[in-house]
Short mmCIF file of the C-alpha atoms (twelve columns), coordinates in Angstrom:
data_MODEL
# 
_entry.id   MODEL 
# 
loop_
_atom_site.group_PDB 
_atom_site.id 
_atom_site.type_symbol 
_atom_site.label_atom_id 
_atom_site.label_alt_id 
_atom_site.label_comp_id 
_atom_site.label_asym_id 
_atom_site.label_seq_id 
_atom_site.Cartn_x 
_atom_site.Cartn_y 
_atom_site.Cartn_z 
_atom_site.pdbx_PDB_model_num 
ATOM 1   C CA . MET A 1   -31.020 -31.217 21.400 1 
ATOM 2   C CA . ASN A 2   -29.810 -35.201 19.276 1 
ATOM 3   C CA . ASP A 3   -32.227 -37.739 20.148 1 
ATOM 4   C CA . THR A 4   -34.491 -39.180 18.299 1 
ATOM 5   C CA . LEU A 5   -38.254 -39.323 18.416 1 
ATOM 6   C CA . GLY A 6   -38.353 -42.396 19.813 1 
ATOM 7   C CA . GLU A 7   -35.770 -40.826 22.500 1 
ATOM 8   C CA . LEU A 8   -37.725 -37.643 22.825 1 
ATOM 9   C CA . MET A 9   -41.352 -39.456 23.633 1 
ATOM 10  C CA . ARG A 10  -39.370 -41.145 26.585 1 
ATOM 11  C CA . THR A 11  -38.215 -38.348 27.849 1 
ATOM 12  C CA . ALA A 12  -41.600 -36.402 27.520 1 
ATOM 13  C CA . ARG A 13  -43.578 -38.644 28.373 1 
ATOM 14  C CA . THR A 14  -41.705 -39.860 31.442 1 
ATOM 15  C CA . ARG A 15  -41.460 -36.506 32.880 1 
ATOM 16  C CA . LEU A 16  -45.370 -35.378 32.840 1 
ATOM 17  C CA . THR A 17  -45.925 -39.522 34.905 1 
ATOM 18  C CA . LEU A 18  -47.883 -41.016 32.119 1 
ATOM 19  C CA . SER A 19  -48.141 -44.430 31.378 1 
ATOM 20  C CA . GLY A 20  -47.567 -46.046 27.252 1 
ATOM 21  C CA . ARG A 21  -50.994 -46.857 27.678 1 
ATOM 22  C CA . GLU A 22  -52.088 -43.416 28.232 1 
ATOM 23  C CA . ALA A 23  -49.882 -41.343 25.869 1 
ATOM 24  C CA . ALA A 24  -51.374 -43.979 22.719 1 
ATOM 25  C CA . ARG A 25  -54.573 -42.835 23.488 1 
ATOM 26  C CA . ARG A 26  -53.408 -39.074 24.157 1 
ATOM 27  C CA . ALA A 27  -51.960 -38.902 20.895 1 
ATOM 28  C CA . GLY A 28  -54.633 -41.134 19.314 1 
ATOM 29  C CA . ILE A 29  -52.453 -44.193 18.630 1 
ATOM 30  C CA . SER A 30  -52.820 -47.826 19.590 1 
ATOM 31  C CA . GLU A 31  -50.148 -48.574 22.356 1 
ATOM 32  C CA . SER A 32  -48.002 -51.104 20.023 1 
ATOM 33  C CA . ARG A 33  -47.396 -47.890 17.323 1 
ATOM 34  C CA . TRP A 34  -47.003 -45.984 20.745 1 
ATOM 35  C CA . ARG A 35  -44.436 -48.827 21.377 1 
ATOM 36  C CA . GLN A 36  -42.661 -49.227 17.812 1 
ATOM 37  C CA . LEU A 37  -42.498 -45.296 17.772 1 
ATOM 38  C CA . GLU A 38  -40.107 -45.481 20.825 1 
ATOM 39  C CA . ALA A 39  -38.204 -48.039 20.578 1 
ATOM 40  C CA . VAL A 40  -38.166 -46.526 16.291 1 
ATOM 41  C CA . GLN A 41  -38.196 -49.572 15.317 1 
ATOM 42  C CA . GLN A 42  -40.901 -52.562 13.827 1 
ATOM 43  C CA . PRO A 43  -41.173 -55.271 12.666 1 
ATOM 44  C CA . GLY A 44  -40.939 -56.290 8.502  1 
ATOM 45  C CA . ARG A 45  -42.884 -58.665 6.510  1 
ATOM 46  C CA . ASP A 46  -40.658 -60.686 7.168  1 
ATOM 47  C CA . GLY A 47  -40.586 -61.059 10.297 1 
ATOM 48  C CA . GLU A 48  -37.061 -59.310 11.311 1 
ATOM 49  C CA . LEU A 49  -36.798 -55.883 12.715 1 
ATOM 50  C CA . GLN A 50  -36.358 -52.567 10.946 1 
ATOM 51  C CA . PRO A 51  -36.455 -48.879 10.907 1 
ATOM 52  C CA . VAL A 52  -39.813 -47.470 11.594 1 
ATOM 53  C CA . SER A 53  -41.397 -44.681 9.702  1 
ATOM 54  C CA . THR A 54  -44.563 -42.601 10.418 1 
ATOM 55  C CA . THR A 55  -46.614 -40.347 8.523  1 
ATOM 56  C CA . THR A 56  -45.933 -36.062 9.801  1 
ATOM 57  C CA . GLU A 57  -49.501 -35.856 11.417 1 
ATOM 58  C CA . THR A 58  -48.339 -39.192 13.874 1 
ATOM 59  C CA . VAL A 59  -45.611 -36.666 14.482 1 
ATOM 60  C CA . LEU A 60  -47.523 -33.677 15.010 1 
ATOM 61  C CA . GLN A 61  -50.225 -35.544 17.098 1 
ATOM 62  C CA . ILE A 62  -47.350 -36.835 19.707 1 
ATOM 63  C CA . ALA A 63  -46.216 -33.131 20.247 1 
ATOM 64  C CA . ALA A 64  -49.531 -32.635 21.133 1 
ATOM 65  C CA . ALA A 65  -50.107 -35.175 22.994 1 
ATOM 66  C CA . LEU A 66  -46.606 -34.651 25.016 1 
ATOM 67  C CA . ALA A 67  -46.788 -31.320 24.664 1 
ATOM 68  C CA . LEU A 68  -43.763 -30.630 22.869 1 
ATOM 69  C CA . ASP A 69  -42.818 -27.949 20.207 1 
ATOM 70  C CA . PRO A 70  -44.148 -29.636 16.749 1 
ATOM 71  C CA . SER A 71  -40.454 -28.769 14.829 1 
ATOM 72  C CA . ILE A 72  -38.027 -30.052 17.328 1 
ATOM 73  C CA . ALA A 73  -40.373 -33.776 17.317 1 
ATOM 74  C CA . LEU A 74  -40.242 -33.328 13.053 1 
ATOM 75  C CA . ARG A 75  -36.186 -31.972 13.268 1 
ATOM 76  C CA . ALA A 76  -36.214 -35.924 16.041 1 
ATOM 77  C CA . THR A 77  -37.527 -37.547 12.970 1 
ATOM 78  C CA . SER A 78  -34.861 -37.214 10.893 1 
ATOM 79  C CA . ARG A 79  -32.814 -37.729 13.121 1 
ATOM 80  C CA . ARG A 80  -33.467 -41.231 13.458 1 
ATOM 81  C CA . SER A 81  -32.580 -41.425 10.141 1 
ATOM 82  C CA . ARG A 82  -29.933 -40.042 9.324  1 
ATOM 83  C CA . ARG A 83  -28.081 -41.908 11.986 1 
ATOM 84  C CA . ARG A 84  -29.481 -45.358 10.628 1 
ATOM 85  C CA . GLY A 85  -28.469 -43.585 6.428  1 
ATOM 86  C CA . ARG A 86  -31.955 -44.770 5.555  1 
ATOM 87  C CA . THR A 87  -33.538 -42.367 2.120  1 
ATOM 88  C CA . GLY A 88  -36.995 -41.517 1.795  1 
ATOM 89  C CA . HIS A 89  -40.508 -40.473 1.560  1 
ATOM 90  C CA . HIS A 90  -41.512 -40.327 5.047  1 
ATOM 91  C CA . ALA A 91  -41.386 -38.752 8.001  1 
ATOM 92  C CA . ALA A 92  -39.358 -40.261 9.378  1 
ATOM 93  C CA . THR A 93  -36.660 -39.114 6.445  1 
ATOM 94  C CA . ARG A 94  -38.264 -35.462 5.260  1 
ATOM 95  C CA . PRO A 95  -39.324 -33.548 8.327  1 
ATOM 96  C CA . ARG A 96  -41.373 -30.679 7.737  1 
ATOM 97  C CA . THR A 97  -41.685 -28.108 8.886  1 
ATOM 98  C CA . PRO A 98  -46.225 -27.469 11.199 1 
ATOM 99  C CA . GLU A 99  -46.468 -24.746 8.900  1 
ATOM 100 C CA . ALA A 100 -45.300 -26.967 5.380  1 
ATOM 101 C CA . VAL A 101 -47.609 -29.680 7.425  1 
ATOM 102 C CA . THR A 102 -50.783 -26.635 7.722  1 
ATOM 103 C CA . ASN A 103 -50.376 -26.023 4.322  1 
ATOM 104 C CA . ARG A 104 -51.071 -29.562 3.465  1 
ATOM 105 C CA . LYS A 105 -54.378 -28.897 5.383  1 
ATOM 106 C CA . VAL A 106 -53.418 -31.705 7.573  1 
ATOM 107 C CA . ALA A 107 -55.261 -28.980 10.140 1 
ATOM 108 C CA . SER A 108 -58.291 -30.755 10.014 1 
ATOM 109 C CA . SER A 109 -56.882 -33.896 11.218 1 
ATOM 110 C CA . SER A 110 -57.892 -35.473 14.909 1 
ATOM 111 C CA . TRP A 111 -54.972 -33.508 16.376 1 
ATOM 112 C CA . SER A 112 -56.076 -30.136 15.794 1 
ATOM 113 C CA . ALA A 113 -58.644 -30.162 17.418 1 
ATOM 114 C CA . ARG A 114 -57.332 -31.548 21.022 1 
# 
């Protein structure tokens, strides 16, 4: 599978016949943020579109909302950054295993209660 996170989100959302609004609500993020993540870009400080980045926690919330395997969603975040040749410290550029995330005590965030 060579999908980016945005492609994976769109495919899963369509399969579940969810609107962007409903999918965002289930994931606990805003509809506008959902659209940015699906589009794999967001407005930068200069108004130009920039590659989107997000946290590991948000990726896991999205995976839970769409009934996706978290490790697949996390791997998809790294594919987006490699395609664009970016590096950095965000989830979009540094994939983590679900075990590593749990070890960071992320399990207490809102996604684990859903």
